[in-house]
Coordinates of C-alpha atoms and ligand atoms in Angstrom, one line a residue:
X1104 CA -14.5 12.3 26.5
X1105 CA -16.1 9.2 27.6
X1106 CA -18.9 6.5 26.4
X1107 CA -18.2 4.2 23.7
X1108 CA -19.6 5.2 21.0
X1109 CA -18.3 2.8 17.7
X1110 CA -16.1 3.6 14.8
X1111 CA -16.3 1.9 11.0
X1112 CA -13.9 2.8 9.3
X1113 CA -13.3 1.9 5.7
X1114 CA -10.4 2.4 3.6
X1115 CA -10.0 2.4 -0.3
X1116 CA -6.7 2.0 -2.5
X1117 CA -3.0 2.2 -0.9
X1118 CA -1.3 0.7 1.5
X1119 CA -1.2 4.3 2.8
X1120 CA -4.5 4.4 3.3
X1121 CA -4.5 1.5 5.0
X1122 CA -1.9 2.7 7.4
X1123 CA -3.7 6.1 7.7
X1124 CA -6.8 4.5 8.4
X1125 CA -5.6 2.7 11.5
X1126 CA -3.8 6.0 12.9
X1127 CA -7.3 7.5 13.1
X1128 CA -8.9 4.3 14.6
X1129 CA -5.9 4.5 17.7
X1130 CA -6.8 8.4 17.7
X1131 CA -10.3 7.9 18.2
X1132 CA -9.9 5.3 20.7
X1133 CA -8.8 7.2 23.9
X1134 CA -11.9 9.7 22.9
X1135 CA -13.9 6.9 23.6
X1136 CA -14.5 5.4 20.6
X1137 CA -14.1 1.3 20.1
X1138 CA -13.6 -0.2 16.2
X1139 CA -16.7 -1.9 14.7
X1140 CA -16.3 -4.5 11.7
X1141 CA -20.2 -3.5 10.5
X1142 CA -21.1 0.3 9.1
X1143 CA -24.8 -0.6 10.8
X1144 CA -23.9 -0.6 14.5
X1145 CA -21.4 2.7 14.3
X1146 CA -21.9 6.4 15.2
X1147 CA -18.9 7.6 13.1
X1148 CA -18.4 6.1 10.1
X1149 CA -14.9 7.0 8.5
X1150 CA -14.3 6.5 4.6
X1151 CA -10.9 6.7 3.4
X1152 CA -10.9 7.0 -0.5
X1153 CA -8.8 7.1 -3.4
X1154 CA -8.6 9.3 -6.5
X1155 CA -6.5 7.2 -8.5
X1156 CA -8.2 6.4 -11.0
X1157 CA -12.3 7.9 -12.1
X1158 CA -13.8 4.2 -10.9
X1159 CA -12.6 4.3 -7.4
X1160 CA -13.4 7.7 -6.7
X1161 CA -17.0 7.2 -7.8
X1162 CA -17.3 3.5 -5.9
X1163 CA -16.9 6.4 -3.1
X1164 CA -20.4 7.9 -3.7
X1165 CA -22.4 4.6 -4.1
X1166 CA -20.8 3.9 -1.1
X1167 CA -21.9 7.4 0.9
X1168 CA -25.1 6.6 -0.8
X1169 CA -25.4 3.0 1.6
X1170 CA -24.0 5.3 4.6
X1171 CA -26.7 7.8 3.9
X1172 CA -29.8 5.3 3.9
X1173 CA -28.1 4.1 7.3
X1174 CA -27.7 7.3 8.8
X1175 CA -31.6 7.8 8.0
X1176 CA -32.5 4.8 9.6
X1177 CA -30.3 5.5 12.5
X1178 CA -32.3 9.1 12.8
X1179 CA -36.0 7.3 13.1
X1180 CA -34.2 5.4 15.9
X1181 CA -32.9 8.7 17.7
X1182 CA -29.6 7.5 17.1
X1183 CA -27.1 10.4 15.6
X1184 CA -24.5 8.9 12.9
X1185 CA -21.8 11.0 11.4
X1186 CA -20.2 10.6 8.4
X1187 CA -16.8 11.4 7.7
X1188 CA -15.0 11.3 4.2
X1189 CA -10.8 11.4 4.3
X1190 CA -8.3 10.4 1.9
X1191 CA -7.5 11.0 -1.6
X1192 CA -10.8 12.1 -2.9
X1193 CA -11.4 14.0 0.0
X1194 CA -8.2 15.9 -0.6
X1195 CA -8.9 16.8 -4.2
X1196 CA -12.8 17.4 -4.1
X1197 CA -13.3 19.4 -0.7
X1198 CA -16.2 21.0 -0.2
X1199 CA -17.8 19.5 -3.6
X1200 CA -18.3 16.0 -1.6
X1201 CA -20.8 17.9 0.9
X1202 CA -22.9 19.1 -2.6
X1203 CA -22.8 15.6 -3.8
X1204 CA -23.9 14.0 -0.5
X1205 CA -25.3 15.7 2.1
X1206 CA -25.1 13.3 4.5
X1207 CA -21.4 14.0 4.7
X1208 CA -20.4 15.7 8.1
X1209 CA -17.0 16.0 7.8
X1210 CA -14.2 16.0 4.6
X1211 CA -10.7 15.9 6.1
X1212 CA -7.9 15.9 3.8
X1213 CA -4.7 13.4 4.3
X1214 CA -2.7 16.0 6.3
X1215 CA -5.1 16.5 8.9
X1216 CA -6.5 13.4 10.8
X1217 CA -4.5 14.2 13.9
X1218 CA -7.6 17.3 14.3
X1219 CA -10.2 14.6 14.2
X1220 CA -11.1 14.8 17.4
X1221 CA -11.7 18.3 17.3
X1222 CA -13.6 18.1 13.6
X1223 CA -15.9 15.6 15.3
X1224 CA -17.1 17.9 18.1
X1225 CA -17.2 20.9 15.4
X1226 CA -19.4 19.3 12.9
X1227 CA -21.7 18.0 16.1
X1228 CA -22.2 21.5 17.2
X1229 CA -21.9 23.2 14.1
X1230 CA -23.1 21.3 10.7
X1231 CA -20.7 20.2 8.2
X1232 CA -17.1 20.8 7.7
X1233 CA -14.1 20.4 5.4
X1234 CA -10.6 20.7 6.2
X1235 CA -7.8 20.0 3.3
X1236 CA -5.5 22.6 4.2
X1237 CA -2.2 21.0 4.1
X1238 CA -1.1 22.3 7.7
X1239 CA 2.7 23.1 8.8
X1240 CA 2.6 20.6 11.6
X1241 CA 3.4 16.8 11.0
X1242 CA 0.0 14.5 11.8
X1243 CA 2.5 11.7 12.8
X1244 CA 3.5 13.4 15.6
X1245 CA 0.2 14.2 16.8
X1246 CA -1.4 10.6 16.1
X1247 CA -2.1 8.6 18.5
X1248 CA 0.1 5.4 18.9
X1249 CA -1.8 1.9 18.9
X1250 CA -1.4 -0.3 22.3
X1251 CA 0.0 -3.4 22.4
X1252 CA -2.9 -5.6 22.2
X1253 CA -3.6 -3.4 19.2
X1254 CA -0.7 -4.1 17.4
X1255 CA -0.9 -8.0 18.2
X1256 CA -4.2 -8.1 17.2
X1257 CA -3.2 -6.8 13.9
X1258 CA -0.8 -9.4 13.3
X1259 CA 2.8 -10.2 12.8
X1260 CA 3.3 -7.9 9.5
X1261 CA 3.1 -4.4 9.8
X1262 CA 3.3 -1.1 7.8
X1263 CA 4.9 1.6 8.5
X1264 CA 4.6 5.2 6.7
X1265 CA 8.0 6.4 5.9
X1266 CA 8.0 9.2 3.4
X1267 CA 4.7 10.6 2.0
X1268 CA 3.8 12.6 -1.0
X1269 CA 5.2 13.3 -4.3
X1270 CA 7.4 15.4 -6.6
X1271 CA 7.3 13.3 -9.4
X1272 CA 4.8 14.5 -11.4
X1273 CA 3.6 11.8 -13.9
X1274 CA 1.8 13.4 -16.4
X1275 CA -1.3 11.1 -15.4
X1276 CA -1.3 11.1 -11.9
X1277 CA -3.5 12.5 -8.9
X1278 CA -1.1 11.8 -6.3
X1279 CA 1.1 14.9 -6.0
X1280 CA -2.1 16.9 -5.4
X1281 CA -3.4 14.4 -3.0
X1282 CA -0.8 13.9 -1.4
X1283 CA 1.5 17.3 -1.5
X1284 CA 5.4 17.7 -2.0
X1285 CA 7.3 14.8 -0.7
X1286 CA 8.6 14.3 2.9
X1287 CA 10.0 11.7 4.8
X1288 CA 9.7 11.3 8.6
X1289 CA 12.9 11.4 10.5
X1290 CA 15.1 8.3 11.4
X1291 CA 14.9 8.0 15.1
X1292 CA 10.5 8.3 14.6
X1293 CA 10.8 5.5 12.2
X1294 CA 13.2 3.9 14.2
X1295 CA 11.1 4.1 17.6
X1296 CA 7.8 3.4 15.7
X1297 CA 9.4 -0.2 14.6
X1298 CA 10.7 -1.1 17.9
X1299 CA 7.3 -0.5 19.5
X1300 CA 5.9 -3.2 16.8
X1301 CA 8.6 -5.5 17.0
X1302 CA 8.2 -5.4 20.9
X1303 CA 4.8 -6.4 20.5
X1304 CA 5.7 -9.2 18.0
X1305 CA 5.3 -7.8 14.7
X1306 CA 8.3 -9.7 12.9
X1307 CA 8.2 -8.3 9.3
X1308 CA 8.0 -4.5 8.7
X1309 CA 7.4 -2.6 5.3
X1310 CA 8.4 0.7 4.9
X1311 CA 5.4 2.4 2.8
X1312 CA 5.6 5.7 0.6
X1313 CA 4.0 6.9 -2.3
X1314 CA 7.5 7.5 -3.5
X1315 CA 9.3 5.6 -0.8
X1316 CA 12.6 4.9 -2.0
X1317 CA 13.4 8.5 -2.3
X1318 CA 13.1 9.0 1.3
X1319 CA 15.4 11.3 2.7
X1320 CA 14.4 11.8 7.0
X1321 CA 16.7 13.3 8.9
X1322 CA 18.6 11.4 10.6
X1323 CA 20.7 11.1 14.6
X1324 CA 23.4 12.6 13.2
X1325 CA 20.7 15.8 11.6
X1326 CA 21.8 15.1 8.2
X1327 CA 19.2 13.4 5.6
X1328 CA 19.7 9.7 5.5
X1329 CA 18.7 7.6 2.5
X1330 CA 16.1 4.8 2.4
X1331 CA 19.6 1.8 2.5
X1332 CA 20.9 3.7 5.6
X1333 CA 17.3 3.5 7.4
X1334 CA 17.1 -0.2 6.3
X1335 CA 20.7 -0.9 7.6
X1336 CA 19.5 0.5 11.1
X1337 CA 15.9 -1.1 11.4
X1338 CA 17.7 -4.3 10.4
X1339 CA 19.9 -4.1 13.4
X1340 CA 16.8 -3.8 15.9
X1341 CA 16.0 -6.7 17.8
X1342 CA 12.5 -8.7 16.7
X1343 CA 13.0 -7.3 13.0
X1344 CA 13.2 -10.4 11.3
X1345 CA 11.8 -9.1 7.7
X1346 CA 12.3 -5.4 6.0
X1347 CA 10.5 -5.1 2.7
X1348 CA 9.5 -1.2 1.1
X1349 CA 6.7 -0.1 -1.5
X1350 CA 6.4 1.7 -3.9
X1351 CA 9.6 2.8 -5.6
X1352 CA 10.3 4.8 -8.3
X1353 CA 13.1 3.8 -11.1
X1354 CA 14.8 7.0 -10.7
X1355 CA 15.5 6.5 -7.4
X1356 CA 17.0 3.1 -7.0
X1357 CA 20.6 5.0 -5.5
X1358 CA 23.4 2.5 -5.7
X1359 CA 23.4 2.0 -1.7
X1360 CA 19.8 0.6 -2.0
X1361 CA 20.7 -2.2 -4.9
X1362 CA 24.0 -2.7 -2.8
X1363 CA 21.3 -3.3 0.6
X1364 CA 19.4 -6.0 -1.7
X1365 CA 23.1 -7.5 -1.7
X1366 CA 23.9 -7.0 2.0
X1367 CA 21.2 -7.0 4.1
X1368 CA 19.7 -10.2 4.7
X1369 CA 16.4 -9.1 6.7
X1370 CA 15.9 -7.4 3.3
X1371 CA 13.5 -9.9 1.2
X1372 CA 14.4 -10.0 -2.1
X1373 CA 11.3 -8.6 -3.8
X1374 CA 10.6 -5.4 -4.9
X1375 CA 7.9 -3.5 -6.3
X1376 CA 9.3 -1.2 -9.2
X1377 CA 6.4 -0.1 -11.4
X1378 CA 7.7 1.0 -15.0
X1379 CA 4.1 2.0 -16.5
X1380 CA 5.0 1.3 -20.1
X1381 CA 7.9 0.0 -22.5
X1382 CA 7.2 2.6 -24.5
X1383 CA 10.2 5.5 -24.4
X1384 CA 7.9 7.7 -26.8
X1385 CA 5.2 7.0 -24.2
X1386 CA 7.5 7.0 -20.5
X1387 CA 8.3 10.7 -22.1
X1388 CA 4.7 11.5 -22.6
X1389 CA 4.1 10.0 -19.1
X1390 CA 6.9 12.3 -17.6
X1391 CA 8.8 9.3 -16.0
X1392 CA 12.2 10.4 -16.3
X1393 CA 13.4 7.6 -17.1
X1394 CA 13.7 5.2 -20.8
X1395 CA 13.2 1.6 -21.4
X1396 CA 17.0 1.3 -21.2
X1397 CA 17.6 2.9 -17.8
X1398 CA 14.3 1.1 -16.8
X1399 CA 16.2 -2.1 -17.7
X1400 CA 19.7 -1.0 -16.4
X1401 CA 18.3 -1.0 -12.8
X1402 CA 16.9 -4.4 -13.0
X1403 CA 20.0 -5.8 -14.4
X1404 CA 22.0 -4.2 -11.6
X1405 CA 19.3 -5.4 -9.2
X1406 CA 19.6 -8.8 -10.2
X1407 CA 23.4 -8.5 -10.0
X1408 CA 23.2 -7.6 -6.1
X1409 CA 20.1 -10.4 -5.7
X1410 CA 19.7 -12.4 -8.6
X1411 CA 16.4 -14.5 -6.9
X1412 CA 15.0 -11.1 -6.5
X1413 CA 11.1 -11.2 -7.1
X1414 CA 10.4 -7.9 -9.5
X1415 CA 6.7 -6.8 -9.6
X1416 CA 5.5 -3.9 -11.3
X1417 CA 2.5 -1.7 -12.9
X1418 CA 1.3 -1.0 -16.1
X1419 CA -0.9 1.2 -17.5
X1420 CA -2.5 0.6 -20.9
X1421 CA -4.0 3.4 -23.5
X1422 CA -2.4 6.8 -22.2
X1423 CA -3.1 9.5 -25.1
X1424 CA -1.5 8.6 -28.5
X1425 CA -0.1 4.9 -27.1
X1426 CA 0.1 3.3 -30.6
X1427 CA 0.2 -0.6 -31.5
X1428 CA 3.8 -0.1 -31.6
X1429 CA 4.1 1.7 -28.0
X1430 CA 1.9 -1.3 -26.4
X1431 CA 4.1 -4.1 -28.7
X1432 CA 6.8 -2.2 -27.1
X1433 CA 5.4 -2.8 -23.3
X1434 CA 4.9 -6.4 -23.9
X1435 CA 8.6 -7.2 -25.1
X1436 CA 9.2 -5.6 -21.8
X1437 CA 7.4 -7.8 -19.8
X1438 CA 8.8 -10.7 -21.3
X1439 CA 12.1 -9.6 -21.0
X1440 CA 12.0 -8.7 -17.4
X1441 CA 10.1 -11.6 -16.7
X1442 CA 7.7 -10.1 -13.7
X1443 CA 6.8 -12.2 -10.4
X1444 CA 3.5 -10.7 -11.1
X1445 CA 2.4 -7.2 -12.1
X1446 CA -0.5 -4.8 -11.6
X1447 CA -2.2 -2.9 -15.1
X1448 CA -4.7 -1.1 -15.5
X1449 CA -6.3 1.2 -18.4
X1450 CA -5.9 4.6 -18.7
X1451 CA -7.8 6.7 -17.0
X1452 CA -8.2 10.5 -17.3
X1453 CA -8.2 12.3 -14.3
X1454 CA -9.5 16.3 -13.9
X1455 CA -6.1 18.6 -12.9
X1456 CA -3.5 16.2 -14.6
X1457 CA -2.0 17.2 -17.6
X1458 CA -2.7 13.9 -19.4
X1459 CA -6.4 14.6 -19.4
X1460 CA -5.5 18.1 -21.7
X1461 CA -4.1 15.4 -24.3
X1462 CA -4.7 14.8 -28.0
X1463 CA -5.1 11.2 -29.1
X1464 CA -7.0 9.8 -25.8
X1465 CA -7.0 6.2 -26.6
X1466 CA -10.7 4.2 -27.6
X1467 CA -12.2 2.5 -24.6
X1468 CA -12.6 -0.8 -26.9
X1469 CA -8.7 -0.4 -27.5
X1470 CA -7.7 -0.4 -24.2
X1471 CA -9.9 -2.9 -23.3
X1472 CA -8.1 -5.1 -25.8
X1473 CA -4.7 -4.3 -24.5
X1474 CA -5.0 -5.0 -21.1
X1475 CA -6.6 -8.0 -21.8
X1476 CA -3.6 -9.4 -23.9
X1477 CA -0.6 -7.4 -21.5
X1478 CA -2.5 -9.6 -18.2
X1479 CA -2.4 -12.3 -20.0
X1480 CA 0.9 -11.9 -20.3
X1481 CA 1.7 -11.2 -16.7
X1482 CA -0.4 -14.3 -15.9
X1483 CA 2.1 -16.1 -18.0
X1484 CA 5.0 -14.6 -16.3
X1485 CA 3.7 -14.6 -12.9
X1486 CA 3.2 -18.5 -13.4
X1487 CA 6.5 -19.3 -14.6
X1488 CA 7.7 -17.2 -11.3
X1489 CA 5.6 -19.4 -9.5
X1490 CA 6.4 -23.0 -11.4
X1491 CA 9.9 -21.8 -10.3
X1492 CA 9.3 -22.4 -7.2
X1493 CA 8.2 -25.4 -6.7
X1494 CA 10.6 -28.2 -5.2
X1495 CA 12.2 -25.4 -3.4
X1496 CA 12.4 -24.7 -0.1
X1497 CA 11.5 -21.4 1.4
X1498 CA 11.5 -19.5 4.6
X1499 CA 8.2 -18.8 5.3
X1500 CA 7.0 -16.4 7.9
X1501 CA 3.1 -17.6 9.0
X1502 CA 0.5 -14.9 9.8
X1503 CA -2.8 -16.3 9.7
X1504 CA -5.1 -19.8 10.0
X1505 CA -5.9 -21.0 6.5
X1506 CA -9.0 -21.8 5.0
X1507 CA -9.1 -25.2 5.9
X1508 CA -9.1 -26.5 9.2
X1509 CA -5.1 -27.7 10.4
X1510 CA -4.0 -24.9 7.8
X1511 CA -1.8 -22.3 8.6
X1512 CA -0.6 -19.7 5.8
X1513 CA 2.0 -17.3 5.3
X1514 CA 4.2 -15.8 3.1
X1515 CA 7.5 -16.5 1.0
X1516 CA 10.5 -14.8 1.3
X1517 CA 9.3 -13.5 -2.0
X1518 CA 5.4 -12.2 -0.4
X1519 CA 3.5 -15.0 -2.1
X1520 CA 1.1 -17.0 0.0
X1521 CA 2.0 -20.5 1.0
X1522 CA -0.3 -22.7 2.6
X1523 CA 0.7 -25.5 4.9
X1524 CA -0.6 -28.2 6.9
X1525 CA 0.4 -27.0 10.4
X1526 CA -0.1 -26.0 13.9
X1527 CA -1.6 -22.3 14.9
X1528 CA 0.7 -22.3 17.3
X1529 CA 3.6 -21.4 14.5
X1530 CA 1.5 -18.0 13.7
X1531 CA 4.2 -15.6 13.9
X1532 CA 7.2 -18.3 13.6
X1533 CA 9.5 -18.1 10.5
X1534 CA 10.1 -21.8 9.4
X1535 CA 11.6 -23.5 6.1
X1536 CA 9.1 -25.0 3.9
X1537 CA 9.3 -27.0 1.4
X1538 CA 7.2 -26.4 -1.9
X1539 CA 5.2 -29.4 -2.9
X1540 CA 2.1 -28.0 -5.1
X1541 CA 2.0 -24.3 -7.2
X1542 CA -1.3 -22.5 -7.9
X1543 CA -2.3 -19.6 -9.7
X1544 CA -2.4 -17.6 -6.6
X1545 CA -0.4 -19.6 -4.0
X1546 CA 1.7 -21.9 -3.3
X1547 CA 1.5 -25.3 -1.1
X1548 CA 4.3 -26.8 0.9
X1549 CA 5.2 -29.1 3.8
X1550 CA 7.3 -28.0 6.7
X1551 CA 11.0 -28.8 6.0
X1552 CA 12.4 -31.9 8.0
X1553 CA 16.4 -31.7 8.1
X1554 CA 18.3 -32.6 11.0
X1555 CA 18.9 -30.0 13.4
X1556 CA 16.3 -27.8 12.0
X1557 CA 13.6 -25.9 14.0
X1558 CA 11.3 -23.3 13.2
X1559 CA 12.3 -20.0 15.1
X1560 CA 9.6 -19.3 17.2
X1561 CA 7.0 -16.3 17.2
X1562 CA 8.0 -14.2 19.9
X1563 CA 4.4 -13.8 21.3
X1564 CA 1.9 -16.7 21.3
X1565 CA -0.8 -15.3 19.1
X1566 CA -4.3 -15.9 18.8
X1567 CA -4.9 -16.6 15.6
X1568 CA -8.8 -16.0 15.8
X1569 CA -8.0 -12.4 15.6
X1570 CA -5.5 -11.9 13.2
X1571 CA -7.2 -9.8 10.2
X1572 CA -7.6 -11.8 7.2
X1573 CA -6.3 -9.9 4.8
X1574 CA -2.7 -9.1 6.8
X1575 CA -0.9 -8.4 4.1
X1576 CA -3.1 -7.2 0.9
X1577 CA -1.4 -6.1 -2.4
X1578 CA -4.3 -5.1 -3.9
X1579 CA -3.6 -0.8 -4.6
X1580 CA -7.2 -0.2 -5.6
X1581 CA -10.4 -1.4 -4.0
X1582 CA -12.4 0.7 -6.1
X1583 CA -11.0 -0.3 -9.9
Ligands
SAH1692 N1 3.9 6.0 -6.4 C1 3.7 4.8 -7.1 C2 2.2 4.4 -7.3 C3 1.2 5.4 -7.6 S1 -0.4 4.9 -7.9 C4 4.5 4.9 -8.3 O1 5.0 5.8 -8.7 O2 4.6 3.9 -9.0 C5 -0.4 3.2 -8.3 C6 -0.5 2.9 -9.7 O3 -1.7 3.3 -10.2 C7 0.5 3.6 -10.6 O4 1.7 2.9 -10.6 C8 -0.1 3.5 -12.0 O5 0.1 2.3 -12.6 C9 -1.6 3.5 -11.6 N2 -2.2 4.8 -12.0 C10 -2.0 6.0 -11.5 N3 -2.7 7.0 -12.1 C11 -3.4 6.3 -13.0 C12 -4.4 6.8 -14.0 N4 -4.7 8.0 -14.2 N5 -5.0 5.8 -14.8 C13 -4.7 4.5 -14.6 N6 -3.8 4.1 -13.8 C14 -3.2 5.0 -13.0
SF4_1693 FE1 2.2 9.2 -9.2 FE2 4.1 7.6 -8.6 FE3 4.4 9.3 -10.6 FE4 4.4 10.1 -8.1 S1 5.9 8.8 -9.1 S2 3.4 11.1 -9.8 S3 2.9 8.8 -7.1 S4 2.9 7.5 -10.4
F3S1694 FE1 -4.4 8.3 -2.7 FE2 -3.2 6.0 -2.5 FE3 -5.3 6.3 -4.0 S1 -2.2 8.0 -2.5 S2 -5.2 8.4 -4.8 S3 -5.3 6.5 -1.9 S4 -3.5 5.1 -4.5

């Protein structure tokens, strides 16, 4: 196909997504297709959603709502706009999306966006489509890869999808029926995948998965490796400067993974480990697997292989029949993990899961209350994380201009931001800083002076001007 017809594509919730989103934009190139920032100016127009939780699946019809009104206005202008929904919500609703907005051309669930290019001339010639089949062969191998300007365009930190899916089954989560049964994309994929990015300058990889630390891929050798074995290999390839992985499960954290967060140095010591609640009556209602006590067993084995690592985690507040006591229970545990920062959010019932089937749902005002009080307490550990820091002097790996003119920013060893008065020039460099001011949401610093010292330098000149501006975003959920 040729012509250049312009993609928008916008992606809600994961990091997956994220990732997922920007497989389909280097598919659709070669068809002819060139990446718009605005939804106004495109003739496809990709949403990629999330069903986590009931507020971000609905920000996904207002949003097909605004797409409809500018596929309308498109039409008076002889101008033919399709719409395409993918992701999560697409996954779990189907054909239902295409009775709630009509507008919708195409509903393509997670497994499938290699046939994009093929749904796109189908739904052209033939009217709308849906197809959520969870197919036998693997979209990774059939996505396109992105070029090299691509991939320094995008910037110096890059994800990279691992293992995808989920066996876990909380009791009040979407994501195994999203997502499917878990799998994990062999070593020597991976391991090519991260040498392509670390050719074209990207100097930090993290290894995504909705379950990621119980990756298993196959590896050289055809047995399955585990997620420290993959590490220890990715680690050895040159231009890998920084490994981090998200999100892990408790119940996975094998003893060769705490021993990597001894070992490995590329390895940054922070990890995401969400715990959901301190609660053991609750983490059993939850299906977790795991108590308070093994919860806290892995962190203090953790902290015996790292003991600077930065824990984060999530919470979430007012699952059916969480009493005062349950919630008490959740914000001992904060305090005695003491949390670089944490994500929480309130319960939230979703349609399939066997929480929404359960007695005791929790009062709106209630949880409300609760996860006012359990961020405040985040807020007060996160700080104290922070306050920790400053005097010290950090490695810090700089991926984007600041917001000030003569500001560069990047991040800790530890992923929060730090700002510095500096040259673009050391976008992509890894240099010690020194921290000289904390914030609630970043840290300030100066570049480190000490004999001999030198920042090691990016290994491609970028231009800032493109890098995206959000390279490295925490945030899970756009939607809640
Ligand atoms: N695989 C990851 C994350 C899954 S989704 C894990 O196991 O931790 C990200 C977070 O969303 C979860 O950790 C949980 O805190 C939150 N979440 C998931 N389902 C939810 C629901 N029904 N209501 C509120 N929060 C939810
Ligand atoms: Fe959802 Fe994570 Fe539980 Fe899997 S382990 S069901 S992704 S919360
Ligand atoms: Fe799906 Fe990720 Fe949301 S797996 S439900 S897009 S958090």
């Amino acid at each position: 196909m040729t012509g250049s017809r312009k993609l928008f594509v916008k992606s809600f919730g994961c990091q997956m997504n994220v990732y997922d989103s920007r497989r389909m934009a280097d598919t659709l190139v070669p068809e002819g297709y060139t990446e718009t920032a605005t939804a106004e100016d495109a003739d496809l127009i990709i949403l990629n959603t999330c069903h986590i939780r009931e507020k971000a699946a609905e920000k996904v019809y207002s949003e097909l709502g605004r797409m409809r009104r500018l596929k309308q206005a498109a039409a008076e202008a002889d101008r033919d706009v399709l719409i395409a929904v993918a992701g999560c919500v697409a996954q779990a609703e189907g054909d239902e999306i295409i009775r709630r907005a009509p507008a919708v051309d195409i509903v393509v669930g997670s497994q499938n966006y290699h046939r994009l290019p093929e749904l796109i001339v189908r739904a052209g010639r033939d009217g709308p489509l849906v197809d959520t089949e969870f197919p036998v062969d693997d979209k990774f191998d059939r996505l396109a890869a992105p070029s090299a300007a691509t991939i320094r365009a995008r910037g110096v930190t890059a994800f990279v999808t691992v293992q995808e899916g989920c066996d876990k089954f909380c009791s009040f989560c979407v994501v195994p029926y999203t997502r499917g049964a878990e799998t994990s994309r062999p070593v020597e994929k991976v391991t090519a995948e991260v040498e392509r990015l670390a050719a074209a300058g990207v100097r930090e990889i993290t290894l995504i998965g909705q379950n990621v630390n119980a990756y298993h891929g196959a590896g050289p050798d055809g047995r399955p490796w585990s997620l420290a074995r993959l590490l220890e290999r990715l680690a050895e390839l040159r231009g890998v400067e920084r490994l981090r992985y998200t999100t892990s499960h408790p119940l996975d954290m094998a003893d060769d993974l705490i021993a990597a967060h001894r070992d490995l140095p590329a390895l940054m010591p922070q990890l995401h480990l969400p715990v959901q609640s301190g609660s053991d009556r609750i983490l059993a209602a939850m299906n977790r697997r795991h108590t308070r006590t093994d919860y806290l067993d892995v962190v203090a084995r953790l902290r015996a292989a790292r003991p600077d690592l930065a824990l984060t985690s999530d919470f979430i507040v007012g699952f059916p029949g969480e009493t005062d006591a349950d919630f008490a229970d959740t914000l001992s545990l904060v305090s005695d993990v003491q949390y670089a920062g944490a994500f929480s959010f309130k319960y939230s019932s979703r349609p399939g899961t066997p929480g929404a089937d359960m007695d005791e749902q929790v009062a709106e005002a209630v949880k409300s209350e609760r996860l006012q009080r359990l961020q405040q307490a985040i807020d007060r550990s996160h700080a104290a994380f922070n306050r920790g820091c400053l005097g010290r002097t950090l490695s810090v790996l700089f991926e984007r201009p600041g917001r000030h003119a003569g500001q560069i920013v990047g991040r800790s060893p530890y992923l929060q931001p730090v700002q510095v008065d500096a040259s673009e020039s050391l976008i992509g460099a890894i240099a010690d800083v020194t921290v000289t001011e904390v914030a609630s949401n970043s840290l300030f610093g100066a570049l480190a002076t000490r004999a001999g010292w030198g920042p090691t330098p990016p290994r491609t000149v970028f231009d800032g001007s493109s890098l995206p501006l959000q390279g490295r975003v925490r945030v899970r959920d756009a939607g809640a």
